[in-house]
Amino acid sequence: MSVKFNLNEEVDLIIKELKGYRDKIHSEPELSMKEYKTTNFLYEKLIEFGVDEVAKVGDTGIIATVYGKNRDRGIALRADIDALPITEELEAENKSKNIGVSHACGHDIHTVCLLGAAQIFNKYKENLEKSVRLIFQPGEEIGEGAKYMIENGCFNGMEIEGILGLHCWPDQPAGKIFFRSGQVCAATDTFKIVINGVQGHAAYPHKTVDPIVIAGDVICAVQTIISREISPLESGVITFGTINGGTKENIIPKCVEMTGTIRTLNSEIREYIHKRLEEIVIKIVEAYRGEAEVYIKSGIPPLVNDSKISEIIKNSITEDLGEESYISNPQPSMGGEDFAYYLEKVPGALFRIGCGFENEKNYPLHSNRFNANDDAIKTGVKGLIASTLKIMELK
């Protein structure tokens, strides 16, 4: 590293207060684009640290900068700050005070990792070869926050040479970084299907067009897109999440509505599934004498880690944190991450930090019993700093 300091010692100096920050943020979670208290808290801390430029983005989210020797070139670091509409079922001192809202995806850990990196970078800013742009992003869980930050100038004012993000991963123990180059997360598209039939009495089905029966065939047929039309070596998911229709047991309804999600890892498969979903639904419904409406909304694009940045991350983790800290991730996830929008603008990568407990059951992300091990904070801070300093060495 071009900046000489003991990374372990620097993180150890602040780890107790960082865990305290995590407890505060965890106990006061806020939903997407409503992270007002979280934003105010982060703003106050960054000002307290003496960070050069700190600006709120409207009422939620922060863009800040630690200036190094070169003020025109820098590395961006991003953490998402929003929580989920989930009631936490854990009994802990830092349990959510906001009923129905909790940090069930580890964003409180992400936020504190970036806060720790900001504090240490600011301490050594006179020795930094380049600058560090800090992005505390709202609204990741609704897929809108990254676009919001880009539109509000998170990359303005300097040439951003790379961007890094991190995410908790309960399947790996705290202290580990779980990482891969290339494909990491899927595109996350949504669909809505409306099947219109002919309403009537349940005792006389021959006088109706039953949209519930049609819906059953549609659900089964759509699954064959994945099982019979996509290569087994490719990845794709079509999941129906809701189905609604009918008001009484003896009435065949006029309409059934269904919604769901499509997950894909490459653009060709994504386009093909969109096309075939619409074709299959419309043809099946027509065969039953009904009418169909199909609405498909493209969401977050696939997240693909830059190969050059990925190699730097791998090397920095193994060299600065130790080879035992690095675990190679063998396959991408079908989950989505709006960090992908940043990667459409600048090269970068997202790495996962283990947040699991040894010899305990670790509940998955988005579970009402998800519990992140805050020992992951130390690894996250060190991973961000070590990787950023290595990227700064690029000419």
Tab-separated table of C-alpha atoms in Angstrom:
chain	number	residue	atom	x	y	z
A	1	MET	CA	0.000	0.000	0.000
A	2	SER	CA	1.273	3.482	-0.833
A	3	VAL	CA	-0.123	4.890	2.435
A	4	LYS	CA	1.801	3.395	5.330
A	5	PHE	CA	-0.150	2.553	8.471
A	6	ASN	CA	-1.091	-0.581	10.358
A	7	LEU	CA	-4.570	-1.396	9.113
A	8	ASN	CA	-5.372	-3.806	11.940
A	9	GLU	CA	-4.341	-1.307	14.592
A	10	GLU	CA	-6.313	1.538	13.012
A	11	VAL	CA	-9.498	-0.521	12.849
A	12	ASP	CA	-8.987	-1.818	16.391
A	13	LEU	CA	-8.802	1.780	17.639
A	14	ILE	CA	-12.340	2.534	16.460
A	15	ILE	CA	-14.073	-0.852	16.412
A	16	LYS	CA	-15.841	-0.356	19.737
A	17	GLU	CA	-17.423	2.913	18.641
A	18	LEU	CA	-18.295	1.433	15.241
A	19	LYS	CA	-20.207	-1.371	16.937
A	20	GLY	CA	-21.973	1.282	18.985
A	21	TYR	CA	-22.946	3.087	15.778
A	22	ARG	CA	-24.250	-0.209	14.429
A	23	ASP	CA	-26.416	-0.730	17.521
A	24	LYS	CA	-27.943	2.724	17.092
A	25	ILE	CA	-28.657	2.287	13.383
A	26	HIS	CA	-29.969	-1.244	13.886
A	27	SER	CA	-32.371	-0.168	16.617
A	28	GLU	CA	-33.739	2.723	14.525
A	29	PRO	CA	-34.272	1.210	11.056
A	30	GLU	CA	-36.022	3.196	8.331
A	31	LEU	CA	-37.687	2.136	5.108
A	32	SER	CA	-36.431	2.938	1.619
A	33	MET	CA	-36.278	6.657	0.777
A	34	LYS	CA	-37.402	7.497	4.322
A	35	GLU	CA	-34.003	7.156	6.030
A	36	TYR	CA	-34.173	10.612	7.602
A	37	LYS	CA	-32.726	9.885	11.061
A	38	THR	CA	-30.060	7.627	9.585
A	39	THR	CA	-29.029	10.348	7.138
A	40	ASN	CA	-28.847	12.964	9.897
A	41	PHE	CA	-26.769	10.665	12.102
A	42	LEU	CA	-24.294	9.916	9.306
A	43	TYR	CA	-24.065	13.588	8.373
A	44	GLU	CA	-23.199	14.527	11.957
A	45	LYS	CA	-20.554	11.818	12.212
A	46	LEU	CA	-18.866	12.719	8.926
A	47	ILE	CA	-18.743	16.378	9.986
A	48	GLU	CA	-17.332	15.275	13.347
A	49	PHE	CA	-14.618	13.269	11.551
A	50	GLY	CA	-13.674	16.385	9.571
A	51	VAL	CA	-14.463	14.947	6.136
A	52	ASP	CA	-13.796	17.613	3.485
A	53	GLU	CA	-17.174	17.741	1.748
A	54	VAL	CA	-20.410	16.340	3.163
A	55	ALA	CA	-23.746	16.931	1.461
A	56	LYS	CA	-27.192	15.485	1.973
A	57	VAL	CA	-29.053	14.419	-1.142
A	58	GLY	CA	-32.438	15.924	-0.464
A	59	ASP	CA	-33.729	14.485	2.799
A	60	THR	CA	-32.098	11.075	2.534
A	61	GLY	CA	-28.691	9.877	1.403
A	62	ILE	CA	-25.251	11.485	1.551
A	63	ILE	CA	-22.462	12.199	-0.920
A	64	ALA	CA	-19.153	13.065	0.754
A	65	THR	CA	-15.525	13.348	-0.302
A	66	VAL	CA	-12.174	12.839	1.374
A	67	TYR	CA	-9.668	14.702	-0.794
A	68	GLY	CA	-6.223	13.239	-1.350
A	69	LYS	CA	-3.265	14.714	-3.190
A	70	ASN	CA	-5.114	14.427	-6.504
A	71	ARG	CA	-8.515	16.085	-6.176
A	72	ASP	CA	-9.516	15.277	-9.755
A	73	ARG	CA	-9.301	11.481	-9.593
A	74	GLY	CA	-10.744	9.149	-7.016
A	75	ILE	CA	-12.314	5.895	-5.942
A	76	ALA	CA	-15.979	5.676	-4.895
A	77	LEU	CA	-17.266	3.560	-2.013
A	78	ARG	CA	-20.961	2.816	-1.545
A	79	ALA	CA	-23.080	1.556	1.340
A	80	ASP	CA	-26.871	1.141	1.326
A	81	ILE	CA	-28.664	2.501	4.402
A	82	ASP	CA	-32.303	1.363	4.145
A	83	ALA	CA	-34.157	-1.355	6.052
A	84	LEU	CA	-36.991	-3.750	5.196
A	85	PRO	CA	-40.712	-3.906	6.100
A	86	ILE	CA	-40.135	-6.931	8.353
A	87	THR	CA	-40.885	-7.267	12.072
A	88	GLU	CA	-37.744	-8.439	13.855
A	89	GLU	CA	-38.290	-11.558	15.964
A	90	LEU	CA	-34.971	-11.502	17.821
A	91	GLU	CA	-34.592	-10.516	21.458
A	92	ALA	CA	-31.471	-8.376	21.623
A	93	GLU	CA	-30.386	-5.115	23.224
A	94	ASN	CA	-30.252	-3.434	19.821
A	95	LYS	CA	-33.598	-4.841	18.646
A	96	SER	CA	-35.573	-2.609	16.288
A	97	LYS	CA	-37.711	-0.009	18.036
A	98	ASN	CA	-39.754	0.473	14.878
A	99	ILE	CA	-42.400	-2.257	14.724
A	100	GLY	CA	-42.665	-3.700	11.242
A	101	VAL	CA	-39.243	-2.408	10.155
A	102	SER	CA	-35.842	-4.058	10.600
A	103	HIS	CA	-32.349	-4.312	9.164
A	104	ALA	CA	-32.945	-7.853	7.932
A	105	CYS	CA	-30.435	-7.527	5.098
A	106	GLY	CA	-27.397	-6.210	6.965
A	107	HIS	CA	-27.443	-2.673	5.610
A	108	ASP	CA	-26.631	-1.394	9.095
A	109	ILE	CA	-23.363	-3.346	8.883
A	110	HIS	CA	-22.633	-1.971	5.398
A	111	THR	CA	-23.247	1.589	6.589
A	112	VAL	CA	-20.948	1.300	9.580
A	113	CYS	CA	-18.188	-0.323	7.496
A	114	LEU	CA	-18.199	2.699	5.187
A	115	LEU	CA	-18.336	5.060	8.149
A	116	GLY	CA	-15.232	3.371	9.592
A	117	ALA	CA	-13.408	3.547	6.267
A	118	ALA	CA	-14.300	7.247	6.018
A	119	GLN	CA	-12.873	7.920	9.473
A	120	ILE	CA	-9.562	6.215	8.726
A	121	PHE	CA	-9.197	7.660	5.221
A	122	ASN	CA	-9.830	11.128	6.615
A	123	LYS	CA	-7.132	10.587	9.242
A	124	TYR	CA	-4.563	9.877	6.521
A	125	LYS	CA	-5.940	12.070	3.723
A	126	GLU	CA	-2.738	14.089	3.345
A	127	ASN	CA	-0.991	10.867	2.320
A	128	LEU	CA	-3.641	9.579	-0.085
A	129	GLU	CA	-2.540	9.641	-3.721
A	130	LYS	CA	-6.136	10.134	-4.875
A	131	SER	CA	-9.474	11.085	-3.368
A	132	VAL	CA	-12.267	8.953	-1.931
A	133	ARG	CA	-15.931	9.556	-2.763
A	134	LEU	CA	-18.313	8.251	-0.076
A	135	ILE	CA	-21.839	7.281	-1.149
A	136	PHE	CA	-24.377	6.500	1.575
A	137	GLN	CA	-27.270	5.350	-0.574
A	138	PRO	CA	-30.983	5.122	0.283
A	139	GLY	CA	-33.559	2.912	-1.371
A	140	GLU	CA	-31.596	-0.163	-2.404
A	141	GLU	CA	-34.384	-2.519	-1.365
A	142	ILE	CA	-36.772	-0.941	-3.884
A	143	GLY	CA	-34.157	-0.806	-6.643
A	144	GLU	CA	-34.266	2.982	-6.929
A	145	GLY	CA	-31.462	4.302	-4.714
A	146	ALA	CA	-28.456	3.871	-6.997
A	147	LYS	CA	-30.195	5.653	-9.891
A	148	TYR	CA	-31.221	8.394	-7.456
A	149	MET	CA	-27.621	8.922	-6.324
A	150	ILE	CA	-26.265	8.907	-9.885
A	151	GLU	CA	-28.899	11.440	-10.967
A	152	ASN	CA	-27.932	13.613	-8.006
A	153	GLY	CA	-24.262	13.725	-8.930
A	154	CYS	CA	-22.489	11.056	-6.900
A	155	PHE	CA	-19.863	10.784	-9.652
A	156	ASN	CA	-19.625	14.515	-10.408
A	157	GLY	CA	-16.572	16.657	-9.791
A	158	MET	CA	-13.855	14.084	-10.371
A	159	GLU	CA	-12.904	11.158	-12.556
A	160	ILE	CA	-14.079	8.053	-10.703
A	161	GLU	CA	-11.641	5.266	-11.507
A	162	GLY	CA	-13.529	2.534	-9.708
A	163	ILE	CA	-16.319	1.872	-7.243
A	164	LEU	CA	-16.519	-0.698	-4.454
A	165	GLY	CA	-19.449	-2.017	-2.470
A	166	LEU	CA	-19.944	-4.780	0.063
A	167	HIS	CA	-22.782	-6.960	1.289
A	168	CYS	CA	-23.345	-9.189	4.300
A	169	TRP	CA	-23.453	-12.944	3.683
A	170	PRO	CA	-24.713	-15.120	6.561
A	171	ASP	CA	-23.650	-18.363	4.857
A	172	GLN	CA	-20.004	-17.498	5.633
A	173	PRO	CA	-18.605	-16.777	9.108
A	174	ALA	CA	-17.526	-13.313	10.191
A	175	GLY	CA	-13.918	-12.670	9.252
A	176	LYS	CA	-14.244	-14.047	5.728
A	177	ILE	CA	-14.660	-12.292	2.397
A	178	PHE	CA	-16.640	-14.278	-0.172
A	179	PHE	CA	-15.915	-13.052	-3.679
A	180	ARG	CA	-16.028	-13.719	-7.388
A	181	SER	CA	-15.219	-11.895	-10.593
A	182	GLY	CA	-17.789	-11.597	-13.367
A	183	GLN	CA	-21.462	-12.354	-12.808
A	184	VAL	CA	-22.559	-11.814	-9.201
A	185	CYS	CA	-26.291	-10.995	-9.149
A	186	ALA	CA	-29.218	-11.375	-11.511
A	187	ALA	CA	-31.463	-8.978	-13.352
A	188	THR	CA	-34.683	-8.538	-11.381
A	189	ASP	CA	-37.738	-7.986	-13.544
A	190	THR	CA	-41.393	-8.136	-12.511
A	191	PHE	CA	-44.574	-9.117	-14.308
A	192	LYS	CA	-48.318	-8.829	-13.893
A	193	ILE	CA	-50.827	-11.070	-15.686
A	194	VAL	CA	-54.525	-10.257	-15.842
A	195	ILE	CA	-56.838	-13.044	-17.034
A	196	ASN	CA	-60.356	-11.950	-17.915
A	197	GLY	CA	-63.095	-14.585	-18.204
A	198	VAL	CA	-66.881	-14.654	-17.984
A	199	GLN	CA	-68.402	-14.556	-14.501
A	200	GLY	CA	-71.177	-16.889	-13.420
A	201	HIS	CA	-72.576	-19.394	-10.947
A	202	ALA	CA	-70.214	-22.123	-9.771
A	203	ALA	CA	-72.932	-24.736	-10.373
A	204	TYR	CA	-73.069	-23.889	-14.094
A	205	PRO	CA	-69.424	-23.637	-15.197
A	206	HIS	CA	-70.323	-24.341	-18.827
A	207	LYS	CA	-71.959	-20.916	-18.972
A	208	THR	CA	-68.760	-19.178	-17.865
A	209	VAL	CA	-65.124	-18.790	-18.827
A	210	ASP	CA	-63.316	-19.651	-15.600
A	211	PRO	CA	-60.157	-17.523	-15.114
A	212	ILE	CA	-59.083	-19.604	-12.086
A	213	VAL	CA	-58.838	-22.799	-14.157
A	214	ILE	CA	-57.027	-20.864	-16.876
A	215	ALA	CA	-54.612	-19.424	-14.305
A	216	GLY	CA	-53.692	-22.945	-13.184
A	217	ASP	CA	-52.666	-23.922	-16.705
A	218	VAL	CA	-50.802	-20.643	-17.202
A	219	ILE	CA	-48.730	-21.165	-14.053
A	220	CYS	CA	-47.727	-24.684	-15.094
A	221	ALA	CA	-47.025	-23.774	-18.714
A	222	VAL	CA	-44.878	-20.758	-17.869
A	223	GLN	CA	-42.534	-22.965	-15.819
A	224	THR	CA	-41.675	-24.912	-18.969
A	225	ILE	CA	-39.860	-21.845	-20.293
A	226	ILE	CA	-37.147	-22.584	-17.737
A	227	SER	CA	-37.330	-26.380	-17.757
A	228	ARG	CA	-37.725	-26.968	-21.511
A	229	GLU	CA	-36.677	-23.854	-23.424
A	230	ILE	CA	-33.580	-22.639	-21.561
A	231	SER	CA	-30.363	-24.656	-21.643
A	232	PRO	CA	-29.695	-26.501	-18.374
A	233	LEU	CA	-26.299	-24.768	-18.402
A	234	GLU	CA	-27.960	-21.337	-18.264
A	235	SER	CA	-29.748	-19.769	-15.318
A	236	GLY	CA	-33.236	-18.364	-15.059
A	237	VAL	CA	-36.068	-18.144	-12.541
A	238	ILE	CA	-39.761	-17.384	-12.997
A	239	THR	CA	-41.654	-17.189	-9.710
A	240	PHE	CA	-45.312	-16.355	-9.164
A	241	GLY	CA	-45.569	-14.367	-5.957
A	242	THR	CA	-49.280	-13.483	-5.841
A	243	ILE	CA	-52.532	-14.786	-7.275
A	244	ASN	CA	-55.826	-13.051	-6.579
A	245	GLY	CA	-59.305	-13.765	-7.848
A	246	GLY	CA	-62.813	-14.419	-6.636
A	247	THR	CA	-65.034	-13.231	-3.807
A	248	LYS	CA	-67.152	-16.255	-2.821
A	249	GLU	CA	-66.968	-20.037	-3.027
A	250	ASN	CA	-69.977	-20.374	-5.358
A	251	ILE	CA	-69.069	-17.623	-7.824
A	252	ILE	CA	-66.760	-18.106	-10.785
A	253	PRO	CA	-65.019	-14.738	-10.947
A	254	LYS	CA	-64.629	-12.378	-13.838
A	255	CYS	CA	-60.896	-11.838	-13.351
A	256	VAL	CA	-57.701	-13.275	-11.875
A	257	GLU	CA	-54.531	-11.242	-11.376
A	258	MET	CA	-51.085	-12.742	-10.835
A	259	THR	CA	-47.708	-11.136	-10.232
A	260	GLY	CA	-44.200	-12.471	-10.057
A	261	THR	CA	-40.524	-12.012	-10.740
A	262	ILE	CA	-38.102	-13.013	-13.479
A	263	ARG	CA	-34.412	-13.497	-12.657
A	264	THR	CA	-31.715	-13.869	-15.324
A	265	LEU	CA	-27.958	-13.498	-15.635
A	266	ASN	CA	-27.566	-12.427	-19.248
A	267	SER	CA	-29.420	-10.126	-21.615
A	268	GLU	CA	-30.264	-12.719	-24.290
A	269	ILE	CA	-31.980	-15.081	-21.859
A	270	ARG	CA	-33.690	-12.102	-20.246
A	271	GLU	CA	-35.155	-10.927	-23.559
A	272	TYR	CA	-36.172	-14.460	-24.542
A	273	ILE	CA	-38.069	-15.101	-21.291
A	274	HIS	CA	-39.916	-11.799	-21.595
A	275	LYS	CA	-41.003	-12.682	-25.139
A	276	ARG	CA	-42.055	-16.259	-24.378
A	277	LEU	CA	-43.903	-15.363	-21.171
A	278	GLU	CA	-46.169	-13.021	-23.073
A	279	GLU	CA	-46.668	-15.450	-25.975
A	280	ILE	CA	-47.533	-18.441	-23.792
A	281	VAL	CA	-49.932	-16.544	-21.538
A	282	ILE	CA	-51.852	-14.945	-24.390
A	283	LYS	CA	-52.163	-18.162	-26.438
A	284	ILE	CA	-53.288	-20.325	-23.507
A	285	VAL	CA	-55.866	-17.799	-22.379
A	286	GLU	CA	-57.177	-17.438	-25.935
A	287	ALA	CA	-57.508	-21.241	-26.190
A	288	TYR	CA	-59.851	-21.137	-23.188
A	289	ARG	CA	-61.860	-18.265	-24.741
A	290	GLY	CA	-60.573	-15.723	-22.257
A	291	GLU	CA	-58.583	-12.521	-22.677
A	292	ALA	CA	-55.161	-11.777	-21.220
A	293	GLU	CA	-53.106	-8.712	-20.422
A	294	VAL	CA	-49.386	-9.154	-19.730
A	295	TYR	CA	-47.244	-6.393	-18.245
A	296	ILE	CA	-43.489	-6.901	-17.859
A	297	LYS	CA	-41.351	-4.298	-16.115
A	298	SER	CA	-37.581	-4.405	-16.506
A	299	GLY	CA	-35.843	-3.853	-13.198
A	300	ILE	CA	-32.263	-3.918	-12.003
A	301	PRO	CA	-29.731	-5.154	-14.593
A	302	PRO	CA	-27.359	-8.055	-13.869
A	303	LEU	CA	-24.438	-7.172	-11.604
A	304	VAL	CA	-21.121	-8.050	-13.229
A	305	ASN	CA	-17.884	-7.393	-11.351
A	306	ASP	CA	-15.093	-5.848	-13.418
A	307	SER	CA	-12.272	-8.357	-13.948
A	308	LYS	CA	-9.421	-5.896	-13.341
A	309	ILE	CA	-10.938	-4.465	-10.170
A	310	SER	CA	-11.769	-8.006	-9.045
A	311	GLU	CA	-8.157	-9.086	-9.342
A	312	ILE	CA	-7.096	-6.100	-7.241
A	313	ILE	CA	-9.644	-6.984	-4.548
A	314	LYS	CA	-8.507	-10.599	-4.445
A	315	ASN	CA	-4.848	-9.585	-4.153
A	316	SER	CA	-5.479	-6.925	-1.528
A	317	ILE	CA	-7.540	-9.281	0.641
A	318	THR	CA	-5.033	-12.108	0.531
A	319	GLU	CA	-2.033	-9.810	1.052
A	320	ASP	CA	-3.404	-7.351	3.623
A	321	LEU	CA	-5.994	-9.433	5.472
A	322	GLY	CA	-4.429	-12.868	5.003
A	323	GLU	CA	-5.138	-15.761	2.644
A	324	GLU	CA	-7.383	-17.351	5.269
A	325	SER	CA	-9.748	-14.368	4.972
A	326	TYR	CA	-10.505	-14.984	1.295
A	327	ILE	CA	-13.029	-17.546	0.037
A	328	SER	CA	-13.695	-17.896	-3.673
A	329	ASN	CA	-17.394	-17.740	-4.546
A	330	PRO	CA	-18.050	-20.475	-7.134
A	331	GLN	CA	-21.335	-19.208	-8.531
A	332	PRO	CA	-23.492	-16.102	-8.901
A	333	SER	CA	-26.706	-15.444	-7.000
A	334	MET	CA	-30.171	-15.039	-8.480
A	335	GLY	CA	-30.762	-12.197	-6.038
A	336	GLY	CA	-30.619	-8.620	-7.290
A	337	GLU	CA	-28.510	-5.594	-6.282
A	338	ASP	CA	-28.935	-2.069	-7.586
A	339	PHE	CA	-25.173	-1.575	-7.254
A	340	ALA	CA	-25.338	-2.829	-10.864
A	341	TYR	CA	-26.394	0.660	-11.977
A	342	TYR	CA	-23.084	2.116	-10.796
A	343	LEU	CA	-21.201	-0.541	-12.774
A	344	GLU	CA	-22.908	0.658	-15.932
A	345	LYS	CA	-21.091	3.974	-15.402
A	346	VAL	CA	-17.676	3.042	-13.956
A	347	PRO	CA	-15.697	-0.170	-13.416
A	348	GLY	CA	-16.029	-1.710	-9.986
A	349	ALA	CA	-16.994	-4.687	-7.883
A	350	LEU	CA	-19.127	-5.761	-4.956
A	351	PHE	CA	-17.750	-8.252	-2.445
A	352	ARG	CA	-19.553	-10.193	0.242
A	353	ILE	CA	-18.460	-10.190	3.883
A	354	GLY	CA	-19.239	-13.174	6.048
A	355	CYS	CA	-21.545	-12.237	8.927
A	356	GLY	CA	-22.415	-15.672	10.270
A	357	PHE	CA	-21.816	-17.072	13.751
A	358	GLU	CA	-19.777	-20.218	14.365
A	359	ASN	CA	-21.769	-23.185	15.710
A	360	GLU	CA	-25.093	-21.344	15.520
A	361	LYS	CA	-28.024	-21.409	13.127
A	362	ASN	CA	-27.670	-18.466	10.763
A	363	TYR	CA	-30.942	-17.306	9.265
A	364	PRO	CA	-30.976	-16.041	5.675
A	365	LEU	CA	-31.175	-12.469	4.437
A	366	HIS	CA	-34.701	-11.008	4.607
A	367	SER	CA	-35.663	-13.367	7.434
A	368	ASN	CA	-37.394	-11.993	10.527
A	369	ARG	CA	-34.704	-13.814	12.520
A	370	PHE	CA	-31.705	-12.658	10.480
A	371	ASN	CA	-28.904	-11.634	12.811
A	372	ALA	CA	-25.607	-10.269	11.497
A	373	ASN	CA	-22.498	-10.923	13.564
A	374	ASP	CA	-21.010	-7.473	14.138
A	375	ASP	CA	-17.515	-8.982	14.069
A	376	ALA	CA	-18.031	-8.619	10.313
A	377	ILE	CA	-17.536	-4.868	10.678
A	378	LYS	CA	-13.790	-5.169	11.150
A	379	THR	CA	-13.438	-7.300	8.006
A	380	GLY	CA	-15.626	-4.953	5.980
A	381	VAL	CA	-13.690	-1.838	6.951
A	382	LYS	CA	-10.348	-3.487	6.231
A	383	GLY	CA	-11.591	-4.893	2.921
A	384	LEU	CA	-12.787	-1.487	1.713
A	385	ILE	CA	-9.592	0.299	2.747
A	386	ALA	CA	-7.109	-2.292	1.485
A	387	SER	CA	-8.829	-2.612	-1.893
A	388	THR	CA	-9.217	1.152	-2.330
A	389	LEU	CA	-5.551	1.806	-1.673
A	390	LYS	CA	-4.577	-0.834	-4.224
A	391	ILE	CA	-6.852	0.691	-6.867
A	392	MET	CA	-5.277	4.093	-6.155
A	393	GLU	CA	-1.961	2.694	-7.351
A	394	LEU	CA	-3.346	2.306	-10.879
A	395	LYS	CA	-1.966	4.928	-13.278
